[in-house]
Amino acid sequence: MNISVVGLGKLGAVLAGVLADRGHQVIGVDLNPAAVDAFNQGRAPVSEPGLAEMVHGAAARLSATSDIGSAVAKTDATFILVPSPSGPDGAFSLKMVLNAAEGIAKALREKSSYHLVVVTTTVMPGSTGGEVLPLLERVSGKKCGVDFGLCYNPEFIALGSVIQDMSTPDMLLIGAYDQRSGDMLEELYRSVCRNQPAVARMNFVNAELAKISVNTYVTTKISYANMLAEICEQVPGADSDVVAAAIGLDTRIGRKYLKGAVGYGGPCFPRDNIAFSRFAELQSVDATLAKATDQVNRRQAARLAERIIRVTPPGETIGILGLSYKPDTEVIEESQGIMLASHLVAEGFRIVAYDPAAMNNARRVLGAKVEFADSMEACASQAAVLVIATAWNEFKSLSPKHLRQSNPRPVVVDWWRILPEAAFEPVAEYIACGRGPSEARGGQMAFAADGVARSV
Ligand SMILES: NC(=O)c1ccc[n+]([C@@H]2O[C@H](COP(=O)([O-])OP(=O)(O)OC[C@H]3O[C@@H](n4cnc5c(N)ncnc54)[C@H](O)[C@@H]3O)[C@@H](O)[C@H]2O)c1
């Protein structure tokens, strides 16, 4: 199929690459000349594992332009993947989507063949049918369901594994105007997916609600795990990993996203809860659960900072490993490592930080307040207290010999529990998230009438 993709950012560039990789002819569209030039030269405009090789390999089927009209004219379907930034009230702005839709509609005016428009950008429920559709019809002078089709089709991806997530999704969520639009998109995806995902087809508003509900539900699990970890830390003998592993065996709950650690971050999760709460408010409903999830999340960086401050002599050096909001990405939006660094700097500590990919982005935000080490080892060797804030695979190879030698017993705050505790305990104070006082761990516990656990 001939396909155009409007917005060549972290998501759009990968979708364009994956479609071209599967044999489709793809024209990317972006206002940013650097993104357009990159595609036309066979380079990836954004950094994402596997994308550079994929774009290079599919270069013959991939081009880009800043002219949305010519891209629509030459293709049968157009995906919109432009940003929808959060407004002051937390709702997603539809401005850029409408701008892109207007460009598409102008081109549709001149087009005689059927064209499928797909909104993939995250939007507020009600946007596709309530605003995008009327604009497309008004500006193009054409009729949806006759001259063109329309779908809302969000992606469920995580930065760092976007190619994999797009290739083997759990489900395809398709909000379609009519049977024809939905069939055309579903057929296209059959050529993209390496698996046989479940297909959930519905109207626009249900798909919009489902998209935002997935993210708010997943974050509820994360905040639950963090709340559990916080409680376990007060209970002698408790270990939130043990509890989470047990409750995760219940098929009603499942194991994923139940690991207590830092709060969730990134460009989607934090803002999705706020937008969902705002949407509920507009329906005169109080989304108590979404608000609580956000509230628990917002205190995680401060909570970790307090834990570190308790074990760090004033003015000492704290090493932070991990500044990206998750492993395998350079993105630092709402990164807990960055928030942690800011908290600790404000308390007067010297911070040395290292991240395998996010150093440049972190430098822009943290500036001279923080020192940056060239490697994990260089960071560890300077720190009286070393914290793992992001669970990069690379950090698993940290060895006790990399720790600061001048300290008789440096502290290792392994917040994600990725290090071999037995190897570190002989030489360092090992602290993990979600564990009660260690002297009682493995011992007997009794619960008094007041409900407080005490080791016996
Ligand atoms: N990044 C994620 O993890 C993720 C995950 C799921 C959903 N989403 C959603 O996907 C959408 C896009 O996210 P992203 O991370 O790729 O954004 P991004 O900021 O990385 O990229 C957006 C691109 O769109 C371009 N653009 C803006 N207006 C344009 C226009 N009118 N015409 C052509 N190009 C235009 C920008 O120049 C930029 O290159 C957002 O709504 C986001 O909510 C993102």
Coordinates of C-alpha atoms and ligand atoms in Angstrom, one line a residue:
M1 CA 0.0 0.0 0.0
N2 CA 1.1 3.6 -0.4
I3 CA 1.0 5.2 3.0
S4 CA 1.8 8.7 4.4
V5 CA 2.8 9.3 8.0
V6 CA 2.4 12.9 9.4
G7 CA 4.8 13.5 12.3
L8 CA 8.2 11.8 12.2
G9 CA 8.9 11.9 16.0
K10 CA 9.5 9.1 18.4
L11 CA 6.4 7.2 17.3
G12 CA 5.8 8.4 13.7
A13 CA 9.4 7.8 12.5
V14 CA 9.2 4.2 13.8
L15 CA 5.8 3.5 12.3
A16 CA 7.0 4.8 9.0
G17 CA 10.1 2.6 9.2
V18 CA 8.2 -0.5 10.2
L19 CA 5.7 0.0 7.3
A20 CA 8.5 0.5 4.8
D21 CA 10.3 -2.6 6.2
R22 CA 7.2 -4.7 5.6
G23 CA 7.2 -3.6 1.9
H24 CA 4.9 -0.6 1.8
Q25 CA 5.8 2.6 0.0
V26 CA 5.9 5.3 2.7
I27 CA 6.1 9.1 2.6
G28 CA 6.9 10.8 5.9
V29 CA 5.7 14.3 6.5
D30 CA 7.2 16.7 9.0
L31 CA 7.5 20.4 9.5
N32 CA 11.0 19.9 10.9
P33 CA 13.4 19.9 7.9
A34 CA 16.0 17.8 9.9
A35 CA 13.5 15.0 10.1
V36 CA 12.6 15.2 6.4
D37 CA 16.3 15.3 5.4
A38 CA 17.1 12.3 7.6
F39 CA 14.6 10.1 5.9
N40 CA 15.6 11.2 2.5
Q41 CA 19.2 10.3 3.3
G42 CA 18.3 6.9 4.6
R43 CA 18.8 7.9 8.3
A44 CA 16.6 7.7 11.3
P45 CA 15.3 11.1 12.5
V46 CA 15.1 9.9 16.1
S47 CA 17.0 7.5 18.3
E48 CA 15.3 4.2 19.0
P49 CA 16.9 0.7 19.1
G50 CA 16.9 -1.0 15.7
L51 CA 15.5 2.0 13.8
A52 CA 18.7 3.2 12.1
E53 CA 19.2 -0.2 10.5
M54 CA 15.6 -0.5 9.6
V55 CA 15.4 2.9 7.9
H56 CA 18.7 2.2 6.1
G57 CA 17.4 -1.2 4.9
A58 CA 14.1 0.2 3.7
A59 CA 15.5 3.4 2.2
A60 CA 14.2 2.6 -1.3
R61 CA 10.6 2.6 0.0
L62 CA 10.9 5.5 2.3
S63 CA 10.9 9.2 1.5
A64 CA 9.8 12.4 3.3
T65 CA 8.5 15.9 2.6
S66 CA 7.2 18.9 4.3
D67 CA 4.4 19.1 1.8
I68 CA 1.4 17.3 3.3
G69 CA -0.7 17.8 0.2
S70 CA 1.7 16.0 -2.1
A71 CA 2.1 13.1 0.4
V72 CA -1.7 12.6 0.6
A73 CA -2.1 12.9 -3.1
K74 CA 0.4 10.1 -3.7
T75 CA -0.9 7.7 -1.0
D76 CA -4.0 5.7 0.0
A77 CA -3.9 6.1 3.7
T78 CA -2.5 8.8 6.1
F79 CA -1.5 8.3 9.7
I80 CA -1.5 11.4 12.0
L81 CA 1.2 11.1 14.8
V82 CA 1.8 14.7 15.8
P83 CA 2.0 15.8 19.4
S84 CA -1.0 16.5 21.6
P85 CA 0.6 18.5 24.4
S86 CA -1.2 18.8 27.8
G87 CA -2.9 22.1 28.4
P88 CA -2.9 23.9 31.8
D89 CA -6.0 22.0 32.8
G90 CA -4.4 18.7 31.9
A91 CA -6.4 18.0 28.8
F92 CA -4.6 17.1 25.6
S93 CA -4.5 19.8 23.0
L94 CA -6.0 18.9 19.6
K95 CA -4.5 21.9 17.9
M96 CA -1.7 20.1 16.0
V97 CA -3.9 17.2 15.1
L98 CA -6.5 19.6 13.6
N99 CA -3.7 21.4 11.8
A100 CA -2.5 18.1 10.2
A101 CA -6.1 17.1 9.5
E102 CA -6.7 20.4 7.7
G103 CA -3.7 19.8 5.5
I104 CA -5.0 16.3 4.7
A105 CA -8.5 17.7 4.0
K106 CA -7.3 20.3 1.5
A107 CA -5.5 17.5 -0.4
L108 CA -8.7 15.3 -0.3
R109 CA -10.6 18.1 -2.0
E110 CA -8.5 17.4 -5.1
K111 CA -8.5 13.6 -4.8
S112 CA -11.0 11.3 -6.6
S113 CA -10.0 8.0 -5.0
Y114 CA -10.9 6.8 -1.5
H115 CA -8.4 7.7 1.2
L116 CA -8.1 6.4 4.8
V117 CA -7.3 8.9 7.5
V118 CA -6.0 7.4 10.8
V119 CA -5.6 9.4 14.0
T120 CA -2.9 7.7 16.1
T121 CA -2.0 10.6 18.3
T122 CA -3.4 10.3 21.9
V123 CA -6.5 12.5 22.0
M124 CA -9.2 13.3 24.6
P125 CA -12.3 11.1 24.3
G126 CA -14.7 12.6 21.8
S127 CA -12.1 14.3 19.7
T128 CA -12.1 12.1 16.6
G129 CA -15.8 12.1 16.0
G130 CA -16.5 15.5 17.5
E131 CA -13.7 17.6 15.9
V132 CA -11.5 15.7 13.5
L133 CA -14.4 14.2 11.4
P134 CA -16.4 17.5 11.0
L135 CA -13.2 19.4 10.0
L136 CA -12.2 16.8 7.4
E137 CA -15.7 16.9 5.9
R138 CA -16.0 20.7 6.0
V139 CA -12.6 21.5 4.5
S140 CA -12.5 18.7 1.9
G141 CA -16.1 19.0 0.9
K142 CA -16.2 15.2 0.9
K143 CA -18.2 12.7 2.8
C144 CA -16.8 10.3 5.4
G145 CA -17.8 6.7 4.6
V146 CA -18.0 7.6 0.9
D147 CA -15.0 9.5 -0.2
F148 CA -12.7 8.8 2.7
G149 CA -12.5 6.7 5.8
L150 CA -11.5 7.5 9.3
C151 CA -10.1 5.5 12.2
Y152 CA -8.8 6.2 15.7
N153 CA -5.9 3.8 16.2
P154 CA -3.6 4.4 19.1
E155 CA -0.3 2.5 19.6
F156 CA 0.6 0.7 22.8
I157 CA 4.4 1.1 22.8
A158 CA 7.2 1.8 25.2
L159 CA 10.1 3.9 24.1
G160 CA 13.2 1.6 23.8
S161 CA 11.1 -1.3 22.4
V162 CA 8.9 0.5 19.9
I163 CA 9.7 -1.7 16.9
Q164 CA 9.1 -4.9 18.9
D165 CA 5.9 -3.5 20.4
M166 CA 4.6 -2.5 17.0
S167 CA 5.5 -5.8 15.5
T168 CA 4.0 -8.0 18.2
P169 CA 1.2 -6.0 19.9
D170 CA -1.1 -7.7 22.5
M171 CA -4.0 -6.1 20.6
L172 CA -5.0 -3.8 17.8
L173 CA -7.4 -1.2 19.0
I174 CA -9.4 0.2 16.1
G175 CA -12.0 2.8 16.5
A176 CA -13.6 3.0 13.0
Y177 CA -16.2 5.3 11.4
D178 CA -17.5 2.3 9.4
Q179 CA -16.8 -1.3 8.4
R180 CA -14.8 -0.2 5.3
S181 CA -12.4 2.0 7.3
G182 CA -11.9 -0.6 10.0
D183 CA -11.4 -3.4 7.4
M184 CA -8.8 -1.4 5.5
L185 CA -6.8 -0.6 8.6
E186 CA -7.0 -4.2 10.0
E187 CA -5.8 -5.6 6.7
L188 CA -2.9 -3.2 6.7
Y189 CA -1.9 -4.3 10.2
R190 CA -2.0 -8.0 9.3
S191 CA 0.9 -7.2 7.0
V192 CA 2.8 -5.4 9.8
C193 CA 2.3 -7.7 12.8
R194 CA 4.6 -10.7 13.3
N195 CA 2.0 -12.2 15.6
Q196 CA -1.8 -12.7 15.5
P197 CA -3.0 -10.0 17.9
A198 CA -6.5 -9.8 19.3
V199 CA -8.4 -7.1 17.3
A200 CA -10.7 -4.8 19.3
R201 CA -13.0 -2.9 16.9
M202 CA -15.4 -0.3 18.2
N203 CA -16.6 3.3 17.7
F204 CA -14.3 6.3 18.1
V205 CA -15.1 7.2 21.6
N206 CA -14.8 3.7 23.0
A207 CA -11.4 3.4 21.4
E208 CA -10.3 6.8 22.8
L209 CA -11.5 5.8 26.3
A210 CA -9.8 2.4 26.0
K211 CA -6.5 4.0 25.1
I212 CA -6.4 6.3 28.1
S213 CA -7.8 3.5 30.3
V214 CA -5.0 1.1 29.5
N215 CA -2.4 3.7 30.6
T216 CA -4.3 4.8 33.8
Y217 CA -4.9 1.1 34.8
V218 CA -1.3 0.2 34.3
T219 CA -0.1 3.2 36.3
T220 CA -2.6 2.2 39.1
K221 CA -0.7 -1.1 39.3
I222 CA 2.6 0.7 39.5
S223 CA 1.4 3.1 42.2
Y224 CA -0.1 0.1 44.1
A225 CA 3.3 -1.6 44.0
N226 CA 5.0 1.5 45.2
M227 CA 2.5 1.9 48.0
L228 CA 3.0 -1.7 49.1
A229 CA 6.8 -1.2 49.0
E230 CA 6.5 1.9 51.2
I231 CA 4.4 0.0 53.8
C232 CA 6.7 -3.1 53.7
E233 CA 9.7 -0.9 54.5
Q234 CA 8.1 -0.2 57.9
V235 CA 7.4 -3.8 58.7
P236 CA 10.2 -6.0 60.2
G237 CA 10.7 -9.1 57.9
A238 CA 8.5 -7.8 55.1
D239 CA 9.6 -7.8 51.5
S240 CA 7.4 -6.3 48.8
D241 CA 8.9 -8.5 46.1
V242 CA 7.8 -11.6 48.0
V243 CA 4.3 -10.2 48.4
A244 CA 4.1 -9.0 44.8
A245 CA 5.2 -12.4 43.5
A246 CA 2.5 -14.1 45.4
I247 CA -0.3 -11.7 44.5
G248 CA 0.8 -11.7 40.9
L249 CA 0.1 -15.5 40.7
D250 CA -3.5 -14.7 41.1
T251 CA -4.7 -14.6 37.4
R252 CA -7.1 -11.7 38.3
I253 CA -4.1 -9.6 39.1
G254 CA -1.1 -10.9 37.0
R255 CA 2.6 -10.2 37.7
K256 CA 3.4 -7.3 35.3
Y257 CA 4.0 -3.8 36.6
L258 CA 3.8 -4.9 40.2
K259 CA 7.4 -4.2 41.1
G260 CA 7.9 -1.5 43.7
A261 CA 10.7 1.0 42.8
V262 CA 10.7 4.5 41.4
G263 CA 7.6 6.3 40.2
Y264 CA 6.5 6.1 36.5
G265 CA 7.7 8.8 34.2
G266 CA 8.0 9.5 30.5
P267 CA 6.0 11.4 28.0
C268 CA 2.7 9.5 28.4
F269 CA 1.9 7.8 31.8
P270 CA 2.1 10.9 34.1
R271 CA 0.0 13.1 31.8
D272 CA -2.5 10.4 30.9
N273 CA -3.7 10.2 34.5
I274 CA -4.2 13.9 34.7
A275 CA -6.0 14.1 31.4
F276 CA -8.2 11.2 32.5
S277 CA -9.1 13.0 35.7
R278 CA -9.9 16.1 33.8
F279 CA -12.1 14.2 31.3
A280 CA -14.0 12.6 34.3
E281 CA -14.4 16.1 35.8
L282 CA -16.0 17.3 32.6
Q283 CA -18.5 14.5 33.0
S284 CA -19.1 15.6 36.6
V285 CA -17.4 12.5 37.9
D286 CA -14.6 12.5 40.4
A287 CA -11.9 10.1 39.2
T288 CA -10.6 9.4 42.7
L289 CA -8.5 6.4 41.7
A290 CA -6.7 8.2 38.9
K291 CA -6.0 11.1 41.2
A292 CA -4.7 8.9 44.0
T293 CA -2.4 7.0 41.5
D294 CA -0.9 10.3 40.4
Q295 CA -0.6 11.5 44.0
V296 CA 1.3 8.3 45.1
N297 CA 3.5 8.7 42.0
R298 CA 4.4 12.3 42.7
R299 CA 5.9 11.5 46.1
Q300 CA 8.2 8.7 44.9
A301 CA 11.3 10.8 44.1
A302 CA 11.0 12.7 47.4
R303 CA 10.5 9.3 49.2
L304 CA 13.7 7.9 47.7
A305 CA 15.6 11.1 48.4
E306 CA 14.6 10.9 52.1
R307 CA 15.8 7.3 52.3
I308 CA 19.1 8.3 50.8
I309 CA 19.5 11.4 53.0
R310 CA 19.1 9.2 56.1
V311 CA 22.2 7.2 55.2
T312 CA 24.4 10.0 53.7
P313 CA 26.7 12.2 55.8
P314 CA 26.0 15.9 55.0
G315 CA 27.7 17.2 51.9
E316 CA 28.9 13.8 50.8
T317 CA 29.0 12.5 47.2
I318 CA 26.0 10.6 45.9
G319 CA 26.3 8.7 42.7
I320 CA 23.1 8.3 40.5
L321 CA 23.1 5.6 37.9
G322 CA 20.2 6.2 35.4
L323 CA 18.8 9.5 34.2
S324 CA 16.5 8.4 31.4
Y325 CA 12.9 7.7 32.5
K326 CA 13.3 4.0 31.6
P327 CA 16.1 1.8 30.2
D328 CA 16.9 1.8 26.5
T329 CA 15.9 5.4 25.8
E330 CA 17.5 8.8 25.9
V331 CA 14.2 10.4 26.9
I332 CA 14.2 12.2 30.3
E333 CA 10.7 13.6 30.5
E334 CA 9.4 13.1 34.1
S335 CA 12.5 11.0 34.8
Q336 CA 12.7 10.0 38.5
G337 CA 16.6 10.0 38.3
I338 CA 16.5 13.7 37.3
M339 CA 14.0 14.5 40.0
L340 CA 16.1 12.7 42.5
A341 CA 19.2 14.6 41.5
S342 CA 17.3 17.9 41.9
H343 CA 16.1 16.9 45.4
L344 CA 19.5 15.9 46.6
V345 CA 21.3 18.9 45.1
A346 CA 18.8 21.1 47.0
E347 CA 19.9 19.3 50.2
G348 CA 23.5 20.3 49.6
F349 CA 24.9 17.0 48.4
R350 CA 27.5 16.6 45.6
I351 CA 25.9 14.6 42.8
V352 CA 27.8 12.6 40.2
A353 CA 25.5 11.0 37.6
Y354 CA 25.8 8.6 34.7
D355 CA 23.4 7.3 32.1
P356 CA 24.2 5.2 29.0
A357 CA 22.1 7.3 26.7
A358 CA 20.5 10.3 28.4
M359 CA 23.6 12.4 29.4
N360 CA 23.1 15.1 26.8
N361 CA 19.5 15.6 27.6
A362 CA 20.2 15.5 31.3
R363 CA 23.0 18.1 31.0
R364 CA 20.5 20.4 29.4
V365 CA 18.2 20.2 32.3
L366 CA 20.5 19.8 35.3
G367 CA 23.3 21.9 34.0
A368 CA 26.2 22.6 36.3
K369 CA 24.3 21.5 39.4
V370 CA 25.4 18.0 38.8
E371 CA 28.7 16.4 37.7
F372 CA 28.6 13.8 35.0
A373 CA 30.8 10.8 35.0
D374 CA 32.0 9.1 31.8
S375 CA 31.1 5.6 32.8
M376 CA 29.2 3.6 35.4
E377 CA 32.5 2.7 37.0
A378 CA 33.7 6.3 37.2
C379 CA 30.4 7.2 38.9
A380 CA 30.5 4.4 41.4
S381 CA 34.1 4.9 42.4
Q382 CA 33.4 8.5 43.6
A383 CA 30.2 7.8 45.5
A384 CA 29.8 7.4 49.3
V385 CA 26.2 6.4 48.4
L386 CA 25.4 4.9 45.0
V387 CA 21.8 4.8 43.8
I388 CA 20.4 2.8 40.8
A389 CA 17.5 5.0 39.6
T390 CA 16.9 3.3 36.2
A391 CA 17.3 -0.4 35.6
W392 CA 19.6 -0.3 32.6
N393 CA 21.0 -3.8 31.8
E394 CA 24.5 -2.3 31.8
F395 CA 24.2 -1.6 35.5
K396 CA 23.7 -5.3 36.3
S397 CA 27.4 -5.8 35.6
L398 CA 28.4 -3.4 38.4
S399 CA 30.9 -5.2 40.7
P400 CA 31.7 -4.5 44.3
K401 CA 35.3 -3.6 43.1
H402 CA 33.9 -0.6 41.3
L403 CA 32.7 1.0 44.6
R404 CA 34.5 3.8 46.3
Q405 CA 37.6 2.2 47.8
S406 CA 38.3 5.0 50.4
N407 CA 35.0 4.2 52.1
P408 CA 35.1 1.3 54.6
R409 CA 31.5 0.5 53.7
P410 CA 29.9 2.5 50.9
V411 CA 26.1 2.4 50.5
V412 CA 24.5 0.9 47.5
V413 CA 20.8 1.8 47.1
D414 CA 19.7 -0.9 44.6
W415 CA 16.2 0.5 44.2
W416 CA 15.4 -1.9 41.3
R417 CA 17.0 -5.0 42.9
I418 CA 19.2 -5.7 39.9
L419 CA 22.5 -6.4 41.6
P420 CA 23.6 -9.6 43.3
E421 CA 23.0 -8.7 46.9
A422 CA 25.2 -11.5 48.2
A423 CA 28.2 -10.1 46.4
F424 CA 27.7 -6.6 47.7
E425 CA 26.7 -7.2 51.3
P426 CA 30.2 -8.2 52.5
V427 CA 31.7 -4.9 51.4
A428 CA 28.8 -2.4 51.3
E429 CA 25.6 -1.4 53.0
Y430 CA 23.0 -2.8 50.6
I431 CA 19.6 -1.1 50.6
A432 CA 16.7 -2.3 48.4
C433 CA 13.2 -0.7 47.9
G434 CA 10.3 -2.5 49.7
R435 CA 12.1 -4.3 52.5
G436 CA 11.5 -4.0 56.2
P437 CA 14.3 -3.7 58.7
S438 CA 16.8 -6.4 57.7
E439 CA 17.7 -7.8 61.0
A440 CA 14.3 -9.3 61.3
R441 CA 14.0 -10.6 57.7
G442 CA 13.5 -14.3 57.6
G443 CA 12.6 -14.3 61.3
Q444 CA 9.3 -14.7 63.0
M445 CA 6.7 -11.9 63.2
A446 CA 3.7 -11.3 65.3
F447 CA 1.0 -8.8 64.8
A448 CA -0.2 -7.1 67.9
A449 CA -3.8 -6.1 68.5
D450 CA -3.0 -2.6 67.2
G451 CA -2.1 -4.3 63.8
V452 CA 1.5 -3.2 63.9
A453 CA 3.9 -6.0 62.9
R454 CA 6.7 -6.7 65.4
S455 CA 9.5 -9.2 65.1
V456 CA 9.8 -11.7 67.8
Ligands
LIG1 N1 6.3 8.7 22.7 C1 5.6 7.8 23.2 O1 6.0 7.0 24.0 C2 4.1 7.7 22.8 C3 3.4 6.5 23.1 C4 2.1 6.4 22.8 C5 1.4 7.5 22.2 N2 2.1 8.6 21.9 C6 1.4 9.7 21.2 O2 1.9 9.8 19.9 C7 1.9 11.2 19.6 C8 3.2 11.6 19.0 O3 4.2 11.3 20.0 P1 5.8 11.4 19.7 O4 6.4 11.0 20.9 O5 6.1 10.7 18.4 O6 6.0 13.0 19.5 P2 7.3 13.8 19.0 O7 7.2 15.1 19.7 O8 8.5 12.9 19.2 O9 7.1 13.9 17.4 C9 6.1 14.7 16.8 C10 6.6 15.1 15.4 O10 5.4 15.7 14.8 C11 5.9 16.8 14.0 N3 4.8 17.7 13.7 C12 4.1 18.5 14.6 N4 3.1 19.1 13.9 C13 3.2 18.7 12.6 C14 2.4 19.0 11.5 N5 1.3 19.8 11.5 N6 2.8 18.4 10.3 C15 3.8 17.6 10.3 N7 4.6 17.3 11.3 C16 4.2 17.8 12.5 C17 7.0 17.4 14.9 O11 7.9 18.2 14.2 C18 7.7 16.1 15.5 O12 8.7 15.7 14.6 C19 1.5 12.0 20.9 O13 0.2 12.3 20.9 C20 1.7 11.0 22.0 O14 0.8 11.1 23.0 C21 3.5 8.7 22.2

